[in-house]
Coordinates of C-alpha atoms in Angstrom, one line a residue:
M1 CA 106.9 86.8 91.5
K2 CA 107.7 87.1 87.9
K3 CA 109.3 85.9 83.3
L4 CA 109.7 86.2 80.3
F5 CA 107.4 86.8 77.0
A6 CA 105.9 85.7 73.8
L7 CA 106.8 89.4 70.9
G8 CA 104.3 87.4 69.0
M9 CA 101.8 87.9 72.0
A10 CA 102.1 91.7 71.6
S11 CA 99.9 92.7 69.3
V12 CA 97.4 90.2 69.8
M13 CA 97.2 90.7 73.5
A14 CA 96.9 94.7 72.7
L15 CA 93.2 94.7 71.0
S16 CA 91.8 93.3 73.8
L17 CA 92.5 95.8 76.5
A18 CA 90.5 98.5 76.0
A19 CA 87.9 95.6 76.9
C20 CA 89.8 93.7 80.0
G21 CA 91.3 96.6 81.7
G22 CA 88.5 99.2 82.1
S23 CA 86.8 97.7 85.3
A24 CA 89.0 96.9 87.1
S25 CA 91.5 99.7 87.8
S26 CA 92.6 101.8 90.7
A27 CA 94.4 106.2 90.7
A28 CA 96.7 106.7 93.1
S29 CA 98.4 110.7 93.5
G30 CA 101.1 112.3 95.8
A31 CA 101.4 115.5 97.5
A32 CA 105.0 114.7 99.9
D33 CA 107.1 116.2 96.9
T34 CA 104.4 119.6 96.3
S35 CA 106.7 120.9 92.7
S36 CA 107.3 117.1 91.3
A37 CA 102.9 117.8 91.8
A38 CA 102.7 120.9 90.1
T39 CA 104.3 119.7 87.8
A40 CA 102.5 116.9 87.5
E41 CA 99.2 119.0 87.3
A42 CA 100.2 121.9 85.2
T43 CA 101.0 118.8 82.5
G44 CA 98.4 116.5 83.2
K45 CA 100.1 114.2 83.2
K46 CA 99.0 110.8 84.5
W47 CA 101.7 107.4 83.9
V48 CA 99.9 103.7 82.9
V49 CA 101.6 100.7 85.2
A50 CA 100.3 98.3 83.7
T51 CA 100.0 94.8 86.8
D52 CA 98.5 91.4 87.3
T53 CA 96.8 91.4 89.9
V54 CA 97.2 87.3 91.2
F55 CA 100.3 87.4 92.4
K56 CA 100.3 86.6 96.1
P57 CA 101.7 88.4 97.7
F58 CA 103.0 91.4 95.4
E59 CA 100.0 92.1 93.8
Y60 CA 96.1 90.8 94.6
T61 CA 93.0 92.0 94.8
D62 CA 91.0 92.0 98.8
A63 CA 87.6 91.2 99.7
S64 CA 86.7 94.3 98.8
G65 CA 87.3 93.8 95.3
N66 CA 90.7 96.5 96.1
F67 CA 94.9 96.5 94.5
V68 CA 97.0 95.5 98.2
G69 CA 100.1 94.2 97.9
I70 CA 104.0 94.7 98.5
D71 CA 103.9 96.1 94.4
V72 CA 101.5 97.9 95.1
D73 CA 102.0 99.3 97.9
I74 CA 105.7 99.9 96.8
L75 CA 104.2 101.9 93.9
A76 CA 102.0 104.0 95.8
A77 CA 104.8 105.6 98.7
I78 CA 107.1 106.1 95.6
A79 CA 104.5 108.5 93.8
E80 CA 103.6 110.0 97.6
D81 CA 107.2 110.8 97.6
Q82 CA 107.8 112.0 94.0
G83 CA 105.1 113.3 93.1
F84 CA 104.0 111.6 90.1
E85 CA 100.0 110.7 89.6
Y86 CA 99.9 107.1 87.9
E87 CA 96.7 104.8 87.7
L88 CA 97.8 100.6 87.6
K89 CA 95.9 98.8 85.5
S90 CA 95.0 94.7 86.4
L91 CA 95.5 93.4 82.8
G92 CA 96.9 90.1 83.0
W93 CA 100.6 89.1 82.6
D94 CA 100.9 88.8 78.7
A95 CA 98.5 91.8 78.4
A96 CA 100.2 94.3 80.5
I97 CA 103.0 93.8 78.8
A98 CA 101.7 94.1 75.4
A99 CA 100.5 97.2 76.7
C100 CA 103.7 98.2 77.6
Q101 CA 104.5 97.5 74.3
S102 CA 102.2 98.9 72.0
G103 CA 102.4 102.3 74.0
Q104 CA 98.4 101.6 75.2
A105 CA 101.0 101.4 79.5
D106 CA 103.5 103.1 80.4
A107 CA 105.6 100.8 82.3
M108 CA 104.8 97.3 84.2
I109 CA 104.7 96.7 87.6
A110 CA 104.0 92.5 88.0
G111 CA 106.9 91.1 90.3
A112 CA 108.9 90.8 87.4
S113 CA 112.1 89.4 88.0
I114 CA 115.2 91.5 86.1
T115 CA 117.4 89.3 83.7
D116 CA 119.6 89.5 80.8
E117 CA 117.2 87.6 78.0
R118 CA 114.8 90.2 79.3
K119 CA 117.1 93.2 78.7
A120 CA 118.3 91.6 75.3
S121 CA 114.6 91.6 73.8
G122 CA 113.4 95.4 75.7
W123 CA 112.3 95.9 78.8
M124 CA 114.0 98.6 80.4
F125 CA 114.9 97.2 84.3
S126 CA 114.1 100.1 87.7
D127 CA 117.0 98.8 90.7
G128 CA 116.1 96.0 92.0
Y129 CA 113.2 96.6 94.6
Y130 CA 112.9 92.4 95.7
D131 CA 115.2 88.9 95.2
S132 CA 113.4 85.5 94.4
N133 CA 114.1 82.8 93.5
Q134 CA 112.0 79.9 92.1
T135 CA 111.0 76.7 94.2
L136 CA 109.9 72.9 93.1
T137 CA 106.0 72.4 94.8
V138 CA 105.3 69.0 94.9
P139 CA 101.8 68.0 96.8
E140 CA 101.5 67.5 100.8
D141 CA 100.8 63.4 101.0
S142 CA 103.9 63.5 97.6
D143 CA 106.9 60.8 98.0
I144 CA 109.3 63.3 95.7
A145 CA 111.9 64.6 97.8
G146 CA 114.3 66.7 94.4
F147 CA 114.6 66.6 90.9
A148 CA 115.9 63.3 90.0
D149 CA 112.2 61.7 91.9
L150 CA 110.9 63.5 88.5
S151 CA 112.3 61.2 86.3
G152 CA 109.4 60.2 83.6
K153 CA 106.7 62.4 85.2
N154 CA 105.8 66.4 84.1
V155 CA 104.9 68.7 86.2
A156 CA 103.2 72.5 85.7
V157 CA 104.4 75.8 85.3
K158 CA 102.5 79.5 84.3
T159 CA 103.7 80.8 81.2
G160 CA 106.7 83.0 80.2
T161 CA 107.5 83.1 84.1
Q162 CA 110.4 81.9 85.7
G163 CA 109.7 79.1 87.5
A164 CA 109.1 78.0 84.1
S165 CA 113.1 79.3 82.2
Y166 CA 114.0 77.1 85.7
A167 CA 112.8 74.4 85.0
E168 CA 113.2 74.2 81.3
S169 CA 117.0 74.7 82.3
L170 CA 116.8 71.4 84.7
K171 CA 114.4 69.0 82.2
D172 CA 116.3 67.4 80.1
E173 CA 119.0 66.9 82.9
Y174 CA 116.5 65.5 84.8
G175 CA 114.0 63.4 82.6
F176 CA 110.4 65.4 83.8
T177 CA 107.7 67.1 80.9
I178 CA 106.4 70.3 81.3
T179 CA 102.7 71.6 80.7
Y180 CA 101.5 75.3 80.7
F181 CA 99.2 77.3 82.4
E182 CA 98.9 80.7 81.9
D183 CA 97.9 81.6 85.4
S184 CA 99.1 80.4 89.3
P185 CA 95.6 79.2 90.4
T186 CA 95.1 77.5 87.6
M187 CA 98.7 75.6 87.9
Y188 CA 98.1 74.4 92.0
Q189 CA 94.5 72.3 90.9
A190 CA 96.4 70.6 88.4
V191 CA 98.4 69.3 90.8
L192 CA 96.7 68.9 93.4
G193 CA 93.6 67.7 91.1
G194 CA 97.1 65.5 89.8
Q195 CA 97.7 66.0 86.2
C196 CA 100.5 67.6 87.2
V197 CA 104.0 66.4 90.2
G198 CA 104.7 69.3 91.2
C199 CA 105.2 73.0 90.0
F200 CA 107.9 76.1 89.5
E201 CA 107.1 79.0 91.3
D202 CA 108.3 82.3 93.3
T203 CA 108.6 80.5 96.5
P204 CA 107.0 83.6 98.8
I205 CA 104.2 83.9 95.6
M206 CA 103.7 79.5 96.5
K207 CA 104.7 80.6 100.4
A208 CA 101.4 83.2 100.3
S209 CA 99.0 81.0 98.4
I210 CA 100.1 77.9 100.5
K211 CA 99.4 79.5 103.0
D212 CA 96.6 81.8 102.6
G213 CA 94.4 79.1 100.7
A214 CA 94.9 75.8 102.5
L215 CA 96.4 74.2 99.7
A216 CA 97.5 70.6 100.4
L217 CA 100.7 71.5 99.0
K218 CA 105.0 72.0 100.0
V219 CA 107.8 73.6 98.9
L220 CA 110.9 71.9 98.6
E221 CA 113.7 74.3 100.0
D222 CA 116.6 71.7 98.5
T223 CA 115.5 72.7 94.9
A224 CA 115.7 76.9 95.0
S225 CA 117.2 79.3 92.5
A226 CA 119.0 81.1 92.4
P227 CA 117.6 84.8 94.0
A228 CA 117.5 87.6 90.8
P229 CA 115.6 90.6 92.1
Y230 CA 112.5 92.2 90.6
G231 CA 111.6 95.6 89.0
F232 CA 109.9 98.1 88.0
A233 CA 110.2 98.0 84.0
I234 CA 109.4 100.2 81.1
F235 CA 109.3 99.2 77.3
S236 CA 110.1 102.3 75.7
E237 CA 112.4 105.6 76.4
D238 CA 108.8 107.6 76.7
S239 CA 108.5 105.9 79.6
Q240 CA 111.5 107.1 81.1
E241 CA 111.4 110.2 83.2
L242 CA 108.8 107.1 84.9
L243 CA 111.8 105.7 85.8
D244 CA 113.8 107.7 87.0
M245 CA 111.4 108.6 89.7
F246 CA 110.6 105.6 90.6
N247 CA 114.5 104.6 91.0
K248 CA 114.6 108.7 93.5
G249 CA 111.6 107.0 95.0
L250 CA 112.7 103.5 95.7
A251 CA 115.7 104.3 97.2
D252 CA 114.2 107.1 99.4
I253 CA 111.4 104.4 100.6
K254 CA 114.1 102.6 102.0
A255 CA 116.7 104.9 103.5
N256 CA 113.5 106.3 105.9
G257 CA 111.9 103.1 106.2
K258 CA 108.2 102.8 104.9
Y259 CA 110.2 99.8 102.7
D260 CA 111.0 97.7 105.6
E261 CA 106.8 98.4 107.1
I262 CA 106.0 97.7 103.2
L263 CA 107.5 94.0 103.7
A264 CA 106.9 93.6 106.9
K265 CA 103.2 94.3 106.5
Y266 CA 103.2 91.1 103.9
L267 CA 106.1 89.2 104.7
G268 CA 106.0 89.2 108.3

């Protein structure tokens, strides 16, 4: 899961936040640390965390309309461990970034890869909580076996993602063109429909999508990028307290086995 962004999107996306965020949100609170919980209750602080729930198995919506996934469960476990309250809002990738930049959300968890470029542009990341890479995916009956077979062809990527960055780093060397899409399902359909010969996506996301959606696609394992960790992100020092609690809680749930339970639940 997760992505680079354009700063110019911030003001536009922030205006749409109220409309897109109110109908799809859930709140969670933790009480494992009673002193922290008491502090949160006394101050009335409830942190707003933005996400993008079309990034299975890290964050998605189940058949009952509930937010589920690795990121969702990790955040819930950390909140319980640290005793803070939060509201999780599904806004989409670009709007989630814009919400954090405009101060309408305190943080973001959406399979966001930790990169130097993002740090330089204002992202402040937690410790990494999952290492992921990107791979090329093609139709099941495709004769494309690697990058060398992409010459003169068009591939699909999702705007602002590490998959897009990976494709951009390869296109001149291998002579292919790129078409950008706003979400993963539309990108997959472009490949299945023949508009693009393949797509670049985070490997665990792609594998989960193929399995759960019975998509006639295959991941080319020999095309993987170097792995990079996902991180919980803030965009203002006003949210430093939340970032510190996330890091402490992440260390705790790794130590007590809860983290491994969450990964096993979704990845087997």
